[in-house]
PDB file of C-alpha atoms in Angstrom:
ATOM      1  CA  MET U   1    -251.196 -73.099 -38.788  1.00 34.00           C
ATOM      2  CA  TRP U   2    -254.269 -72.622 -36.694  1.00 32.00           C
ATOM      3  CA  SER U   3    -257.826 -73.616 -37.462  1.00 30.00           C
ATOM      4  CA  ARG U   4    -260.599 -71.191 -38.199  1.00 34.00           C
ATOM      5  CA  PRO U   5    -263.463 -71.907 -35.762  1.00 33.00           C
ATOM      6  CA  GLY U   6    -266.413 -73.623 -37.351  1.00 37.00           C
ATOM      7  CA  ASP U   7    -264.704 -74.455 -40.642  1.00 38.00           C
ATOM      8  CA  SER U   8    -264.682 -78.217 -41.202  1.00 34.00           C
ATOM      9  CA  ARG U   9    -262.023 -77.863 -43.893  1.00 35.00           C
ATOM     10  CA  THR U  10    -259.412 -76.342 -41.588  1.00 34.00           C
ATOM     11  CA  HIS U  11    -255.940 -77.780 -41.271  1.00 36.00           C
ATOM     12  CA  ARG U  12    -255.044 -78.180 -37.626  1.00 32.00           C
ATOM     13  CA  CYS U  13    -251.751 -78.096 -35.819  1.00 29.00           C
ATOM     14  CA  ASN U  14    -250.539 -76.609 -32.573  1.00 28.00           C
ATOM     15  CA  LEU U  15    -247.772 -74.131 -31.903  1.00 29.00           C
ATOM     16  CA  ARG U  16    -245.274 -76.875 -31.168  1.00 30.00           C
ATOM     17  CA  ARG U  17    -246.082 -78.404 -34.535  1.00 31.00           C
ATOM     18  CA  LEU U  18    -245.619 -75.030 -36.175  1.00 35.00           C
ATOM     19  CA  TYR U  19    -242.075 -74.813 -34.903  1.00 32.00           C
ATOM     20  CA  SER U  20    -241.235 -78.454 -35.593  1.00 29.00           C
ATOM     21  CA  VAL U  21    -238.952 -79.644 -38.362  1.00 27.00           C
ATOM     22  CA  PRO U  22    -241.164 -81.558 -40.829  1.00 28.00           C
ATOM     23  CA  ALA U  23    -239.942 -84.449 -42.922  1.00 25.00           C
ATOM     24  CA  PHE U  24    -239.672 -83.897 -46.661  1.00 25.00           C
ATOM     25  CA  ARG U  25    -238.957 -86.858 -48.920  1.00 25.00           C
ATOM     26  CA  GLY U  26    -236.698 -88.440 -46.348  1.00 24.00           C
ATOM     27  CA  THR U  27    -234.802 -85.251 -45.473  1.00 27.00           C
ATOM     28  CA  GLN U  28    -235.420 -82.170 -43.383  1.00 30.00           C
ATOM     29  CA  GLY U  29    -237.725 -80.018 -45.449  1.00 33.00           C
ATOM     30  CA  THR U  30    -237.850 -76.924 -43.298  1.00 38.00           C
ATOM     31  CA  MET U  31    -235.843 -73.814 -43.941  1.00 38.00           C
ATOM     32  CA  LEU U  32    -232.388 -73.895 -42.437  1.00 34.00           C
ATOM     33  CA  SER U  33    -230.406 -70.928 -41.235  1.00 35.00           C
ATOM     34  CA  MET U  34    -228.968 -69.074 -44.202  1.00 36.00           C
ATOM     35  CA  THR U  35    -226.162 -66.619 -44.678  1.00 37.00           C
ATOM     36  CA  ASN U  36    -226.523 -63.300 -46.477  1.00 38.00           C
ATOM     37  CA  LEU U  37    -224.645 -64.670 -49.473  1.00 39.00           C
ATOM     38  CA  PRO U  38    -226.443 -66.968 -51.939  1.00 47.00           C
ATOM     39  CA  VAL U  39    -224.483 -69.545 -53.872  1.00 45.00           C
ATOM     40  CA  ASP U  40    -223.463 -67.057 -56.554  1.00 49.00           C
ATOM     41  CA  GLY U  41    -222.147 -64.561 -53.994  1.00 48.00           C
ATOM     42  CA  THR U  42    -224.774 -61.864 -54.613  1.00 49.00           C
ATOM     43  CA  PRO U  43    -225.616 -60.140 -51.282  1.00 48.00           C
ATOM     44  CA  LEU U  44    -229.198 -60.437 -50.163  1.00 52.00           C
ATOM     45  CA  ALA U  45    -231.283 -57.365 -49.353  1.00 59.00           C
ATOM     46  CA  ALA U  46    -231.021 -55.651 -45.978  1.00 68.00           C
ATOM     47  CA  ASP U  47    -234.799 -55.291 -45.500  1.00 88.00           C
ATOM     48  CA  PRO U  48    -235.905 -58.256 -43.331  1.00 91.00           C
ATOM     49  CA  LEU U  49    -238.983 -59.109 -45.397  1.00 95.00           C
ATOM     50  CA  THR U  50    -237.192 -58.830 -48.735  1.00 94.00           C
ATOM     51  CA  ARG U  51    -234.369 -60.908 -47.353  1.00 93.00           C
ATOM     52  CA  ALA U  52    -236.778 -63.604 -46.160  1.00 94.00           C
ATOM     53  CA  VAL U  53    -238.418 -63.721 -49.597  1.00 96.00           C
ATOM     54  CA  LEU U  54    -235.051 -64.054 -51.312  1.00 95.00           C
ATOM     55  CA  GLU U  55    -233.993 -66.770 -48.881  1.00 93.00           C
ATOM     56  CA  ILE U  56    -237.131 -68.751 -49.697  1.00 96.00           C
ATOM     57  CA  ASP U  57    -236.540 -68.187 -53.411  1.00 96.00           C
ATOM     58  CA  GLU U  58    -232.978 -69.452 -53.060  1.00 95.00           C
ATOM     59  CA  TYR U  59    -234.113 -72.464 -51.048  1.00 94.00           C
ATOM     60  CA  SER U  60    -236.774 -73.306 -53.644  1.00 95.00           C
ATOM     61  CA  ALA U  61    -234.266 -72.871 -56.455  1.00 95.00           C
ATOM     62  CA  GLY U  62    -232.095 -75.506 -54.818  1.00 94.00           C
ATOM     63  CA  LEU U  63    -234.973 -77.994 -55.036  1.00 94.00           C
ATOM     64  CA  GLY U  64    -235.302 -77.498 -58.790  1.00 96.00           C
ATOM     65  CA  TRP U  65    -238.314 -76.836 -60.977  1.00 95.00           C
ATOM     66  CA  ASP U  66    -241.635 -78.654 -61.378  1.00 93.00           C
ATOM     67  CA  GLN U  67    -242.241 -78.512 -57.634  1.00 94.00           C
ATOM     68  CA  PRO U  68    -245.527 -78.177 -55.733  1.00 93.00           C
ATOM     69  CA  ALA U  69    -246.516 -74.970 -53.994  1.00 94.00           C
ATOM     70  CA  ARG U  70    -244.992 -74.505 -50.551  1.00 94.00           C
ATOM     71  CA  LEU U  71    -246.280 -72.539 -47.578  1.00 95.00           C
ATOM     72  CA  PHE U  72    -244.040 -70.973 -44.923  1.00 95.00           C
ATOM     73  CA  ALA U  73    -244.619 -69.313 -41.590  1.00 93.00           C
ATOM     74  CA  LEU U  74    -242.431 -66.308 -40.868  1.00 95.00           C
ATOM     75  CA  VAL U  75    -241.457 -66.127 -37.207  1.00 92.00           C
ATOM     76  CA  ASP U  76    -239.462 -63.619 -35.199  1.00 90.00           C
ATOM     77  CA  THR U  77    -235.970 -65.090 -34.937  1.00 88.00           C
ATOM     78  CA  ALA U  78    -235.207 -63.641 -31.500  1.00 87.00           C
ATOM     79  CA  LYS U  79    -238.490 -64.909 -30.043  1.00 86.00           C
ATOM     80  CA  LEU U  80    -237.972 -68.335 -31.587  1.00 83.00           C
ATOM     81  CA  ARG U  81    -234.500 -68.549 -30.061  1.00 83.00           C
ATOM     82  CA  ALA U  82    -235.814 -67.476 -26.648  1.00 84.00           C
ATOM     83  CA  GLN U  83    -238.995 -69.564 -26.567  1.00 83.00           C
ATOM     84  CA  GLU U  84    -237.855 -72.684 -28.434  1.00 82.00           C
ATOM     85  CA  PRO U  85    -234.059 -72.908 -28.046  1.00 84.00           C
ATOM     86  CA  SER U  86    -233.808 -76.581 -28.997  1.00 83.00           C
ATOM     87  CA  LEU U  87    -235.824 -76.070 -32.164  1.00 78.00           C
ATOM     88  CA  ALA U  88    -233.846 -72.938 -32.968  1.00 79.00           C
ATOM     89  CA  ALA U  89    -230.714 -75.047 -32.714  1.00 81.00           C
ATOM     90  CA  GLN U  90    -232.195 -77.577 -35.160  1.00 81.00           C
ATOM     91  CA  LEU U  91    -232.729 -74.702 -37.570  1.00 76.00           C
ATOM     92  CA  GLY U  92    -229.130 -73.586 -37.162  1.00 79.00           C
ATOM     93  CA  ILE U  93    -230.128 -70.397 -35.343  1.00 80.00           C
ATOM     94  CA  ASP U  94    -227.769 -69.086 -32.655  1.00 78.00           C
ATOM     95  CA  ASP U  95    -226.511 -65.780 -31.254  1.00 77.00           C
ATOM     96  CA  SER U  96    -224.628 -65.089 -34.472  1.00 73.00           C
ATOM     97  CA  THR U  97    -227.771 -65.292 -36.624  1.00 74.00           C
ATOM     98  CA  THR U  98    -228.468 -61.871 -38.107  1.00 72.00           C
ATOM     99  CA  THR U  99    -231.817 -62.485 -39.804  1.00 76.00           C
ATOM    100  CA  SER U 100    -234.821 -61.080 -37.928  1.00 86.00           C
ATOM    101  CA  LEU U 101    -237.353 -63.323 -39.705  1.00 91.00           C
ATOM    102  CA  THR U 102    -237.037 -67.095 -39.933  1.00 89.00           C
ATOM    103  CA  PRO U 103    -239.115 -68.961 -42.566  1.00 91.00           C
ATOM    104  CA  VAL U 104    -240.467 -72.324 -41.382  1.00 88.00           C
ATOM    105  CA  GLU U 105    -241.905 -74.644 -44.016  1.00 90.00           C
ATOM    106  CA  GLN U 106    -245.361 -76.032 -43.269  1.00 90.00           C
ATOM    107  CA  ASP U 107    -247.049 -79.301 -44.199  1.00 87.00           C
ATOM    108  CA  GLU U 108    -247.547 -80.006 -47.884  1.00 87.00           C
ATOM    109  CA  ILE U 109    -250.493 -78.271 -49.479  1.00 87.00           C
ATOM    110  CA  PRO U 110    -253.134 -80.935 -50.240  1.00 86.00           C
ATOM    111  CA  ALA U 111    -253.062 -82.091 -53.849  1.00 84.00           C
ATOM    112  CA  GLY U 112    -256.126 -81.286 -55.907  1.00 84.00           C
ATOM    113  CA  VAL U 113    -257.291 -78.436 -53.674  1.00 86.00           C
ATOM    114  CA  PRO U 114    -257.382 -75.027 -55.388  1.00 86.00           C
ATOM    115  CA  LEU U 115    -254.850 -72.725 -53.798  1.00 87.00           C
ATOM    116  CA  ASP U 116    -257.352 -69.990 -52.980  1.00 86.00           C
ATOM    117  CA  GLU U 117    -259.649 -72.486 -51.278  1.00 88.00           C
ATOM    118  CA  PHE U 118    -256.788 -73.889 -49.213  1.00 89.00           C
ATOM    119  CA  LEU U 119    -255.630 -70.455 -48.087  1.00 89.00           C
ATOM    120  CA  ALA U 120    -259.186 -69.598 -47.061  1.00 88.00           C
ATOM    121  CA  THR U 121    -259.021 -72.350 -44.420  1.00 88.00           C
ATOM    122  CA  ILE U 122    -255.907 -71.038 -42.676  1.00 88.00           C
ATOM    123  CA  ALA U 123    -255.414 -68.798 -39.669  1.00 84.00           C
ATOM    124  CA  TRP U 124    -252.188 -68.391 -37.741  1.00 90.00           C
ATOM    125  CA  PRO U 125    -251.350 -68.268 -34.018  1.00 87.00           C
ATOM    126  CA  ASP U 126    -250.071 -65.009 -32.583  1.00 86.00           C
ATOM    127  CA  ALA U 127    -246.450 -66.219 -32.601  1.00 85.00           C
ATOM    128  CA  VAL U 128    -246.418 -66.057 -36.393  1.00 92.00           C
ATOM    129  CA  THR U 129    -245.293 -62.680 -37.741  1.00 94.00           C
ATOM    130  CA  GLY U 130    -246.093 -63.357 -41.384  1.00 96.00           C
ATOM    131  CA  CYS U 131    -246.348 -66.038 -44.033  1.00 96.00           C
ATOM    132  CA  ALA U 132    -245.022 -66.760 -47.497  1.00 97.00           C
ATOM    133  CA  LEU U 133    -245.907 -68.959 -50.425  1.00 96.00           C
ATOM    134  CA  THR U 134    -243.867 -70.131 -53.369  1.00 96.00           C
ATOM    135  CA  VAL U 135    -245.637 -71.464 -56.443  1.00 93.00           C
ATOM    136  CA  GLU U 136    -244.808 -72.102 -60.100  1.00 91.00           C
ATOM    137  CA  ARG U 137    -247.001 -70.711 -62.853  1.00 85.00           C
ATOM    138  CA  LEU U 138    -247.039 -70.016 -66.588  1.00 80.00           C
ATOM    139  CA  MET U 139    -247.248 -66.408 -67.635  1.00 75.00           C
ATOM    140  CA  LEU U 140    -247.564 -64.476 -70.874  1.00 69.00           C
ATOM    141  CA  PRO U 141    -246.193 -61.061 -71.810  1.00 65.00           C
ATOM    142  CA  PRO U 142    -248.702 -58.174 -72.005  1.00 67.00           C
ATOM    143  CA  SER U 143    -248.457 -58.290 -75.796  1.00 68.00           C
ATOM    144  CA  ALA U 144    -250.210 -61.669 -75.780  1.00 68.00           C
ATOM    145  CA  GLU U 145    -253.397 -60.288 -74.241  1.00 69.00           C
ATOM    146  CA  ASP U 146    -254.708 -59.066 -77.591  1.00 70.00           C
ATOM    147  CA  SER U 147    -254.622 -62.595 -78.995  1.00 73.00           C
ATOM    148  CA  GLU U 148    -256.546 -64.141 -76.100  1.00 74.00           C
ATOM    149  CA  PRO U 149    -259.762 -65.780 -77.388  1.00 72.00           C
ATOM    150  CA  ALA U 150    -262.925 -64.436 -75.827  1.00 74.00           C
ATOM    151  CA  GLY U 151    -265.321 -66.501 -73.752  1.00 74.00           C
ATOM    152  CA  MET U 152    -262.866 -69.040 -72.348  1.00 72.00           C
ATOM    153  CA  ASP U 153    -263.440 -70.520 -68.914  1.00 75.00           C
ATOM    154  CA  GLU U 154    -260.584 -71.041 -66.464  1.00 68.00           C
ATOM    155  CA  ALA U 155    -259.692 -74.527 -67.708  1.00 72.00           C
ATOM    156  CA  GLN U 156    -259.705 -73.445 -71.347  1.00 71.00           C
ATOM    157  CA  LEU U 157    -257.577 -70.413 -70.543  1.00 70.00           C
ATOM    158  CA  ALA U 158    -255.024 -72.600 -68.761  1.00 68.00           C
ATOM    159  CA  LYS U 159    -254.744 -74.883 -71.794  1.00 77.00           C
ATOM    160  CA  TRP U 160    -254.412 -71.915 -74.129  1.00 68.00           C
ATOM    161  CA  VAL U 161    -251.627 -70.388 -72.049  1.00 66.00           C
ATOM    162  CA  ALA U 162    -249.834 -73.754 -71.819  1.00 70.00           C
ATOM    163  CA  LYS U 163    -249.672 -73.953 -75.625  1.00 70.00           C
ATOM    164  CA  HIS U 164    -248.820 -70.317 -76.288  1.00 71.00           C
ATOM    165  CA  PRO U 165    -245.388 -69.906 -77.960  1.00 70.00           C
ATOM    166  CA  ASP U 166    -244.536 -66.895 -75.767  1.00 68.00           C
ATOM    167  CA  ARG U 167    -245.330 -68.578 -72.457  1.00 76.00           C
ATOM    168  CA  GLN U 168    -242.740 -68.437 -69.706  1.00 80.00           C
ATOM    169  CA  GLU U 169    -242.436 -70.511 -66.567  1.00 85.00           C
ATOM    170  CA  VAL U 170    -242.040 -68.456 -63.430  1.00 90.00           C
ATOM    171  CA  ARG U 171    -241.620 -69.215 -59.751  1.00 95.00           C
ATOM    172  CA  MET U 172    -243.412 -66.676 -57.586  1.00 94.00           C
ATOM    173  CA  THR U 173    -242.486 -66.189 -53.942  1.00 97.00           C
ATOM    174  CA  VAL U 174    -244.877 -63.906 -52.095  1.00 97.00           C
ATOM    175  CA  ALA U 175    -244.780 -62.900 -48.429  1.00 98.00           C
ATOM    176  CA  VAL U 176    -246.991 -60.775 -46.198  1.00 97.00           C
ATOM    177  CA  LEU U 177    -246.692 -59.603 -42.599  1.00 97.00           C
ATOM    178  CA  ARG U 178    -249.414 -58.964 -40.052  1.00 95.00           C
ATOM    179  CA  ASP U 179    -248.729 -55.240 -40.253  1.00 94.00           C
ATOM    180  CA  GLY U 180    -249.640 -55.226 -43.946  1.00 95.00           C
ATOM    181  CA  ARG U 181    -246.196 -55.140 -45.516  1.00 96.00           C
ATOM    182  CA  ARG U 182    -245.739 -57.286 -48.618  1.00 97.00           C
ATOM    183  CA  GLU U 183    -242.884 -58.462 -50.797  1.00 96.00           C
ATOM    184  CA  SER U 184    -242.534 -60.700 -53.840  1.00 95.00           C
ATOM    185  CA  ALA U 185    -239.815 -62.317 -55.915  1.00 96.00           C
ATOM    186  CA  LEU U 186    -240.144 -63.659 -59.460  1.00 94.00           C
ATOM    187  CA  ARG U 187    -237.678 -66.101 -61.003  1.00 95.00           C
ATOM    188  CA  LEU U 188    -238.039 -67.075 -64.673  1.00 92.00           C
ATOM    189  CA  ARG U 189    -237.045 -70.589 -65.614  1.00 90.00           C
ATOM    190  CA  GLU U 190    -235.172 -69.367 -68.679  1.00 88.00           C
ATOM    191  CA  LYS U 191    -233.242 -66.903 -66.488  1.00 89.00           C
ATOM    192  CA  ASP U 192    -232.656 -69.190 -63.529  1.00 89.00           C
ATOM    193  CA  SER U 193    -230.091 -67.083 -61.691  1.00 91.00           C
ATOM    194  CA  THR U 194    -230.157 -65.182 -58.411  1.00 91.00           C
ATOM    195  CA  SER U 195    -229.002 -62.046 -60.200  1.00 90.00           C
ATOM    196  CA  GLU U 196    -232.064 -62.215 -62.490  1.00 92.00           C
ATOM    197  CA  VAL U 197    -234.668 -62.458 -59.706  1.00 93.00           C
ATOM    198  CA  LEU U 198    -237.137 -59.563 -59.715  1.00 92.00           C
ATOM    199  CA  THR U 199    -238.455 -58.185 -56.419  1.00 94.00           C
ATOM    200  CA  GLY U 200    -241.233 -55.778 -55.576  1.00 93.00           C
ATOM    201  CA  SER U 201    -244.169 -55.382 -53.240  1.00 93.00           C
ATOM    202  CA  ALA U 202    -246.834 -55.313 -55.967  1.00 91.00           C
ATOM    203  CA  LEU U 203    -245.662 -57.953 -58.446  1.00 91.00           C
ATOM    204  CA  VAL U 204    -248.343 -60.512 -57.507  1.00 91.00           C
ATOM    205  CA  PRO U 205    -251.121 -58.503 -55.818  1.00 92.00           C
ATOM    206  CA  GLY U 206    -253.797 -61.177 -56.006  1.00 92.00           C
ATOM    207  CA  LEU U 207    -251.720 -63.814 -54.259  1.00 93.00           C
ATOM    208  CA  ALA U 208    -250.501 -61.300 -51.682  1.00 95.00           C
ATOM    209  CA  GLU U 209    -254.094 -60.398 -50.891  1.00 94.00           C
ATOM    210  CA  ALA U 210    -255.016 -64.073 -50.483  1.00 93.00           C
ATOM    211  CA  LEU U 211    -252.128 -64.566 -48.050  1.00 95.00           C
ATOM    212  CA  ALA U 212    -253.112 -61.446 -46.117  1.00 95.00           C
ATOM    213  CA  THR U 213    -256.582 -62.875 -45.481  1.00 93.00           C
ATOM    214  CA  THR U 214    -255.018 -65.741 -43.503  1.00 93.00           C
ATOM    215  CA  PHE U 215    -254.318 -63.185 -40.747  1.00 92.00           C
ATOM    216  CA  GLU U 216    -257.882 -61.913 -40.583  1.00 86.00           C
ATOM    217  CA  ALA U 217    -259.910 -62.926 -37.557  1.00 62.00           C
TER     218      ALA U 217
END
């Protein structure tokens, strides 16, 4: 990540830090090199951005549910291998690696800071091609909108959704590139299988827009 000039809330690190392998609960928490076959044998998509999103979804699925939000930088694999060969080796990237985008997990998102406020403090160095975020949320089907009480504030709405009998837990993985391309993946907790993951560029437009602003000057 890179700091926005003049913003005292910014989260600072340099390019070397961006490419480093951060610690996560005593283990390496960054993304490792992945094959094009998830654990259930379902081939991942050929599109580089969709593939990166599905890789992050698969990685997050391996960590289980009830996890905090996670932020990733998306870097050009070939450039990473050429500019940082030792770090590429730590990530398991070599000449046989076929992915064109490598996700690199960033520092933990500060607890207690609203996600939109945190994202507003971020800007990326030029070496970063895109970014992605994975976050768990509760969602309701469209049919539940008619029963939503009027006049609720954000906190009241969250409590109402949490108690709704039709609520579903979902993990959202959203990625954006500097050139404007977007992709998302949704995994329901009750359908926790790679074959049940939904993908699409407009599934979570609000979050995608928030991520896109991190690339604005």
